[in-house]
Amino acid sequence: MPTPQRFPLFSLKAVQALLASLCLASSAWAQLKVEGTRLIYLGQDREASINVVNRSGEETVMQSWVSDPQGGDDIPFAIVQPLTLLPPQGHQMLRVLYAGQGLPTDRESMFWLNILEIPRKSEHADSMQFAIRQRLKLFYRPTELQGSTSDAVRNLQWHRHSQRIEISNRSAFHLSLVDLALEGPGLHQPLTDYVLLQPGASITLDARSPVPDGSRVAFTEIADSGLLQNHSAPLP
C-alpha cells in the first residue's frame, strides 16, 4: 500500500496574496504596452483607436477582441486586424468599428477591450511561457448625450443614513471613482478603493460608525483621458 502523502494547507489570504502577486508579475512581464487606460467611442466618429507598442526586441503576436461584461454574445463591434504580428519595437493602431445599431442612444454602454499577447514558441523545451491578456474599458457614448463625465461627477447626489452613505448617479455616463474616504474634524476613514457608477444607478457604502454632522466624502475621479481629478462632496 502506498504511503499517504501530506500536502501543506494554505490560508485563503495566502492564496489571494499569491494570485495578486501573479497579476502584478503578468503586468511586469507584458511586452505589449497599451497607450491608454480606457477607450471612449464617440457616436459621431466612424471608429475609435488606441496605440499598442511592442517593447520587446522580438516579433510579438497580438490578438484583440471586444467582450460584454455581462457575458452576452451580441457584440456590435469589430476589430480591424484582430490578429496581427508586431515587429520588434514596432506599434499598431488598434481600430474598433461600431456596427451602427444595437446600443441605447440615451446612455453610455460599456464593454471590455481585450488585448492578448501570444508568446512565440520557445527554443528551450523546459521553458515556461505565458499568454498575457490586458483588458481595458470601452465606453460607447451616443451622439445624443449632452454634458460630460466631469459635469456628472459634480452633480452626483450624496446622502448619509446612520452608518451608510448612498451615492446616486442621475446622469447617462459611467463614472469611475477611486480612493473614497470619509472626512471631517479629526476624521479620516477609508470607504472603498474603487466604485464604477453605471448610468442612473445608486450604490451604498458602509462606514465603521455613524456618520457625524459636517462630514464630507473625498474621492478621485478618473477622467476620460485617464487623468485623476480630486473632489470633495458634503454629506447632507
mmCIF file of C-alpha atoms in Angstrom:
data_model
loop_
_atom_site.group_PDB
_atom_site.id
_atom_site.type_symbol
_atom_site.label_atom_id
_atom_site.label_comp_id
_atom_site.label_asym_id
_atom_site.label_seq_id
_atom_site.Cartn_x
_atom_site.Cartn_y
_atom_site.Cartn_z
ATOM 1 C CA MET A 1 0.000 0.000 0.000
ATOM 2 C CA PRO A 2 1.465 3.378 -0.942
ATOM 3 C CA THR A 3 2.357 5.713 1.883
ATOM 4 C CA PRO A 4 -0.123 8.616 2.202
ATOM 5 C CA GLN A 5 1.438 11.957 1.347
ATOM 6 C CA ARG A 6 0.797 15.115 3.314
ATOM 7 C CA PHE A 7 0.354 18.379 1.447
ATOM 8 C CA PRO A 8 0.644 21.820 3.055
ATOM 9 C CA LEU A 9 -2.560 23.759 3.612
ATOM 10 C CA PHE A 10 -2.694 27.414 2.626
ATOM 11 C CA SER A 11 -4.996 30.025 4.079
ATOM 12 C CA LEU A 12 -7.367 31.988 1.847
ATOM 13 C CA LYS A 13 -5.332 35.155 2.455
ATOM 14 C CA ALA A 14 -2.158 33.386 1.350
ATOM 15 C CA VAL A 15 -3.813 32.195 -1.860
ATOM 16 C CA GLN A 16 -5.191 35.688 -2.543
ATOM 17 C CA ALA A 17 -1.749 37.212 -1.979
ATOM 18 C CA LEU A 18 -0.212 34.695 -4.381
ATOM 19 C CA LEU A 19 -2.807 35.451 -7.068
ATOM 20 C CA ALA A 20 -2.274 39.192 -6.610
ATOM 21 C CA SER A 21 1.484 38.797 -6.991
ATOM 22 C CA LEU A 22 0.980 36.766 -10.170
ATOM 23 C CA CYS A 23 -1.255 39.509 -11.596
ATOM 24 C CA LEU A 24 1.400 42.124 -10.854
ATOM 25 C CA ALA A 25 4.056 39.907 -12.364
ATOM 26 C CA SER A 26 1.956 39.458 -15.515
ATOM 27 C CA SER A 27 1.777 43.231 -15.988
ATOM 28 C CA ALA A 28 5.522 43.499 -15.493
ATOM 29 C CA TRP A 29 6.207 40.695 -17.977
ATOM 30 C CA ALA A 30 3.935 42.109 -20.698
ATOM 31 C CA GLN A 31 5.865 43.154 -23.795
ATOM 32 C CA LEU A 32 2.879 44.996 -25.274
ATOM 33 C CA LYS A 33 2.200 48.447 -23.874
ATOM 34 C CA VAL A 34 -1.283 49.887 -24.377
ATOM 35 C CA GLU A 35 -1.074 53.684 -24.516
ATOM 36 C CA GLY A 36 -4.197 54.412 -22.509
ATOM 37 C CA THR A 37 -6.305 53.044 -19.672
ATOM 38 C CA ARG A 38 -9.701 53.297 -21.397
ATOM 39 C CA LEU A 39 -11.170 53.893 -24.836
ATOM 40 C CA ILE A 40 -14.066 56.289 -25.488
ATOM 41 C CA TYR A 41 -16.009 55.616 -28.689
ATOM 42 C CA LEU A 42 -17.893 58.790 -29.639
ATOM 43 C CA GLY A 43 -21.091 58.098 -31.553
ATOM 44 C CA GLN A 44 -20.334 60.658 -34.263
ATOM 45 C CA ASP A 45 -16.999 59.008 -35.126
ATOM 46 C CA ARG A 46 -16.528 56.229 -37.657
ATOM 47 C CA GLU A 47 -14.111 54.402 -35.364
ATOM 48 C CA ALA A 48 -12.150 54.573 -32.116
ATOM 49 C CA SER A 49 -8.480 53.686 -31.858
ATOM 50 C CA ILE A 50 -5.712 53.182 -29.332
ATOM 51 C CA ASN A 51 -1.995 52.642 -29.889
ATOM 52 C CA VAL A 52 -0.218 49.442 -28.819
ATOM 53 C CA VAL A 53 3.597 49.319 -28.679
ATOM 54 C CA ASN A 54 5.788 46.213 -28.776
ATOM 55 C CA ARG A 55 8.542 46.948 -26.266
ATOM 56 C CA SER A 56 10.466 43.734 -26.899
ATOM 57 C CA GLY A 57 13.281 43.017 -29.318
ATOM 58 C CA GLU A 58 11.306 40.178 -30.895
ATOM 59 C CA GLU A 59 8.220 39.870 -33.051
ATOM 60 C CA THR A 60 5.062 39.557 -30.960
ATOM 61 C CA VAL A 61 1.650 38.198 -31.953
ATOM 62 C CA MET A 62 -1.313 40.266 -30.724
ATOM 63 C CA GLN A 63 -4.933 39.140 -30.685
ATOM 64 C CA SER A 64 -7.694 41.590 -29.757
ATOM 65 C CA TRP A 65 -11.461 41.411 -29.335
ATOM 66 C CA VAL A 66 -14.402 43.130 -27.621
ATOM 67 C CA SER A 67 -16.469 41.322 -24.982
ATOM 68 C CA ASP A 68 -19.586 42.021 -22.931
ATOM 69 C CA PRO A 69 -19.047 42.386 -19.132
ATOM 70 C CA GLN A 70 -22.360 40.541 -18.654
ATOM 71 C CA GLY A 71 -21.222 37.628 -20.801
ATOM 72 C CA GLY A 72 -23.530 38.365 -23.740
ATOM 73 C CA ASP A 73 -22.731 37.126 -27.245
ATOM 74 C CA ASP A 74 -24.255 40.010 -29.221
ATOM 75 C CA ILE A 75 -21.242 42.315 -29.640
ATOM 76 C CA PRO A 76 -21.860 45.204 -32.102
ATOM 77 C CA PHE A 77 -18.144 45.921 -32.515
ATOM 78 C CA ALA A 78 -15.418 44.605 -34.786
ATOM 79 C CA ILE A 79 -11.640 44.925 -34.614
ATOM 80 C CA VAL A 80 -9.647 45.794 -37.722
ATOM 81 C CA GLN A 81 -6.915 43.123 -37.935
ATOM 82 C CA PRO A 82 -7.874 41.223 -34.765
ATOM 83 C CA LEU A 83 -4.775 39.041 -35.156
ATOM 84 C CA THR A 84 -1.562 40.789 -36.104
ATOM 85 C CA LEU A 85 2.211 40.433 -35.857
ATOM 86 C CA LEU A 86 4.045 43.398 -34.347
ATOM 87 C CA PRO A 87 7.710 43.832 -35.340
ATOM 88 C CA PRO A 88 10.382 44.437 -32.677
ATOM 89 C CA GLN A 89 9.922 47.918 -31.149
ATOM 90 C CA GLY A 90 7.010 48.420 -33.552
ATOM 91 C CA HIS A 91 3.500 49.645 -32.893
ATOM 92 C CA GLN A 92 -0.043 49.033 -34.095
ATOM 93 C CA MET A 93 -3.025 51.385 -34.027
ATOM 94 C CA LEU A 94 -5.807 49.133 -32.755
ATOM 95 C CA ARG A 95 -9.009 50.243 -34.522
ATOM 96 C CA VAL A 96 -12.515 49.471 -33.241
ATOM 97 C CA LEU A 97 -15.575 49.766 -35.514
ATOM 98 C CA TYR A 98 -19.214 50.010 -34.388
ATOM 99 C CA ALA A 99 -21.968 48.292 -36.390
ATOM 100 C CA GLY A 100 -24.079 51.465 -36.167
ATOM 101 C CA GLN A 101 -27.042 49.980 -34.311
ATOM 102 C CA GLY A 102 -27.949 47.790 -31.369
ATOM 103 C CA LEU A 103 -26.950 50.025 -28.449
ATOM 104 C CA PRO A 104 -29.052 52.515 -26.427
ATOM 105 C CA THR A 105 -28.954 56.107 -27.630
ATOM 106 C CA ASP A 106 -29.932 57.694 -24.295
ATOM 107 C CA ARG A 107 -26.992 56.445 -22.187
ATOM 108 C CA GLU A 108 -23.468 55.091 -22.395
ATOM 109 C CA SER A 109 -22.722 51.402 -22.881
ATOM 110 C CA MET A 110 -19.639 49.653 -21.514
ATOM 111 C CA PHE A 111 -17.661 46.746 -22.955
ATOM 112 C CA TRP A 112 -14.223 45.187 -22.446
ATOM 113 C CA LEU A 113 -11.439 45.662 -24.974
ATOM 114 C CA ASN A 114 -9.185 42.604 -24.659
ATOM 115 C CA ILE A 115 -5.594 42.505 -25.896
ATOM 116 C CA LEU A 116 -3.826 39.143 -25.776
ATOM 117 C CA GLU A 117 -0.075 38.817 -26.169
ATOM 118 C CA ILE A 118 0.685 35.375 -27.613
ATOM 119 C CA PRO A 119 4.259 34.176 -26.965
ATOM 120 C CA ARG A 120 6.348 32.726 -29.765
ATOM 121 C CA LYS A 121 7.335 29.087 -29.395
ATOM 122 C CA SER A 122 10.450 28.826 -27.258
ATOM 123 C CA GLU A 123 13.568 27.026 -28.443
ATOM 124 C CA HIS A 124 14.026 25.588 -24.940
ATOM 125 C CA ALA A 125 11.880 22.555 -24.163
ATOM 126 C CA ASP A 126 11.855 23.162 -20.402
ATOM 127 C CA SER A 127 10.905 26.855 -20.538
ATOM 128 C CA MET A 128 7.613 28.261 -19.220
ATOM 129 C CA GLN A 129 5.572 30.652 -21.350
ATOM 130 C CA PHE A 130 2.557 32.822 -20.606
ATOM 131 C CA ALA A 131 -0.122 34.311 -22.833
ATOM 132 C CA ILE A 132 -0.742 37.690 -21.181
ATOM 133 C CA ARG A 133 -4.107 39.393 -21.552
ATOM 134 C CA GLN A 134 -4.648 43.076 -20.879
ATOM 135 C CA ARG A 135 -8.177 44.400 -20.554
ATOM 136 C CA LEU A 136 -9.477 47.962 -20.574
ATOM 137 C CA LYS A 137 -12.912 49.530 -20.556
ATOM 138 C CA LEU A 138 -14.520 50.523 -23.844
ATOM 139 C CA PHE A 139 -17.284 53.124 -23.464
ATOM 140 C CA TYR A 140 -19.665 53.797 -26.335
ATOM 141 C CA ARG A 141 -21.025 57.348 -25.997
ATOM 142 C CA PRO A 142 -24.037 58.127 -28.238
ATOM 143 C CA THR A 143 -24.153 61.406 -30.121
ATOM 144 C CA GLU A 144 -27.396 62.388 -28.358
ATOM 145 C CA LEU A 145 -25.784 62.679 -24.920
ATOM 146 C CA GLN A 146 -25.330 66.178 -23.532
ATOM 147 C CA GLY A 147 -22.735 67.284 -20.979
ATOM 148 C CA SER A 148 -19.646 65.408 -19.820
ATOM 149 C CA THR A 149 -18.489 62.957 -17.184
ATOM 150 C CA SER A 150 -16.957 65.841 -15.216
ATOM 151 C CA ASP A 151 -20.367 67.555 -15.114
ATOM 152 C CA ALA A 152 -21.933 64.278 -13.996
ATOM 153 C CA VAL A 153 -19.417 63.873 -11.159
ATOM 154 C CA ARG A 154 -20.181 67.365 -9.890
ATOM 155 C CA ASN A 155 -23.911 66.534 -9.960
ATOM 156 C CA LEU A 156 -23.673 63.285 -8.009
ATOM 157 C CA GLN A 157 -26.161 63.070 -5.144
ATOM 158 C CA TRP A 158 -24.793 62.079 -1.732
ATOM 159 C CA HIS A 159 -26.870 61.078 1.309
ATOM 160 C CA ARG A 160 -25.999 59.658 4.721
ATOM 161 C CA HIS A 161 -28.154 57.184 6.623
ATOM 162 C CA SER A 162 -26.587 56.474 10.025
ATOM 163 C CA GLN A 163 -23.586 54.280 9.060
ATOM 164 C CA ARG A 164 -24.377 54.172 5.358
ATOM 165 C CA ILE A 165 -23.561 56.571 2.531
ATOM 166 C CA GLU A 166 -25.649 56.490 -0.636
ATOM 167 C CA ILE A 167 -24.288 57.751 -3.970
ATOM 168 C CA SER A 168 -26.731 58.341 -6.844
ATOM 169 C CA ASN A 169 -25.698 58.870 -10.440
ATOM 170 C CA ARG A 170 -28.590 60.506 -12.304
ATOM 171 C CA SER A 171 -26.548 61.005 -15.468
ATOM 172 C CA ALA A 172 -26.252 58.908 -18.625
ATOM 173 C CA PHE A 173 -22.493 58.405 -18.117
ATOM 174 C CA HIS A 174 -20.393 55.733 -16.428
ATOM 175 C CA LEU A 175 -18.403 57.316 -13.586
ATOM 176 C CA SER A 176 -15.195 55.821 -12.180
ATOM 177 C CA LEU A 177 -14.250 56.942 -8.661
ATOM 178 C CA VAL A 178 -11.257 55.813 -6.604
ATOM 179 C CA ASP A 179 -9.939 56.264 -3.053
ATOM 180 C CA LEU A 180 -13.238 57.244 -1.433
ATOM 181 C CA ALA A 181 -12.804 58.331 2.194
ATOM 182 C CA LEU A 182 -14.994 59.864 4.885
ATOM 183 C CA GLU A 183 -13.535 63.109 6.241
ATOM 184 C CA GLY A 184 -14.411 65.630 8.922
ATOM 185 C CA PRO A 185 -12.961 67.306 12.034
ATOM 186 C CA GLY A 186 -10.486 64.745 13.362
ATOM 187 C CA LEU A 187 -11.895 62.115 10.993
ATOM 188 C CA HIS A 188 -10.384 60.224 8.072
ATOM 189 C CA GLN A 189 -11.964 56.848 7.319
ATOM 190 C CA PRO A 190 -11.332 54.994 4.033
ATOM 191 C CA LEU A 191 -14.553 53.676 2.487
ATOM 192 C CA THR A 192 -13.548 51.833 -0.680
ATOM 193 C CA ASP A 193 -10.759 51.780 -3.263
ATOM 194 C CA TYR A 194 -12.926 51.832 -6.390
ATOM 195 C CA VAL A 195 -16.500 52.441 -7.498
ATOM 196 C CA LEU A 196 -17.971 52.234 -11.005
ATOM 197 C CA LEU A 197 -21.318 54.015 -11.121
ATOM 198 C CA GLN A 198 -23.443 52.952 -14.061
ATOM 199 C CA PRO A 199 -25.895 55.392 -15.688
ATOM 200 C CA GLY A 200 -28.895 56.001 -13.439
ATOM 201 C CA ALA A 201 -27.554 53.705 -10.710
ATOM 202 C CA SER A 202 -27.107 54.136 -6.963
ATOM 203 C CA ILE A 203 -24.784 52.331 -4.578
ATOM 204 C CA THR A 204 -24.419 52.263 -0.797
ATOM 205 C CA LEU A 205 -21.145 52.310 1.133
ATOM 206 C CA ASP A 206 -20.821 51.242 4.767
ATOM 207 C CA ALA A 207 -18.934 53.306 7.331
ATOM 208 C CA ARG A 208 -17.480 51.821 10.515
ATOM 209 C CA SER A 209 -19.589 54.078 12.747
ATOM 210 C CA PRO A 210 -22.462 56.584 12.436
ATOM 211 C CA VAL A 211 -21.512 59.419 10.089
ATOM 212 C CA PRO A 212 -21.313 62.686 12.102
ATOM 213 C CA ASP A 213 -22.748 66.019 11.001
ATOM 214 C CA GLY A 214 -20.473 68.116 8.822
ATOM 215 C CA SER A 215 -18.755 65.110 7.244
ATOM 216 C CA ARG A 216 -17.604 65.036 3.630
ATOM 217 C CA VAL A 217 -16.512 62.363 1.181
ATOM 218 C CA ALA A 218 -13.154 62.887 -0.504
ATOM 219 C CA PHE A 219 -12.660 60.955 -3.739
ATOM 220 C CA THR A 220 -10.811 60.977 -7.037
ATOM 221 C CA GLU A 221 -12.409 60.899 -10.469
ATOM 222 C CA ILE A 222 -10.835 59.004 -13.369
ATOM 223 C CA ALA A 223 -11.481 61.342 -16.296
ATOM 224 C CA ASP A 224 -11.950 60.327 -19.941
ATOM 225 C CA SER A 225 -8.252 60.952 -20.548
ATOM 226 C CA GLY A 226 -7.306 58.621 -17.694
ATOM 227 C CA LEU A 227 -6.051 61.541 -15.599
ATOM 228 C CA LEU A 228 -7.062 61.821 -11.942
ATOM 229 C CA GLN A 229 -9.081 64.730 -10.533
ATOM 230 C CA ASN A 230 -9.679 65.200 -6.802
ATOM 231 C CA HIS A 231 -13.114 66.083 -5.402
ATOM 232 C CA SER A 232 -14.858 66.562 -2.070
ATOM 233 C CA ALA A 233 -18.619 66.324 -1.532
ATOM 234 C CA PRO A 234 -20.650 67.318 1.567
ATOM 235 C CA LEU A 235 -22.998 64.797 3.173
ATOM 236 C CA PRO A 236 -26.401 66.365 3.919
#
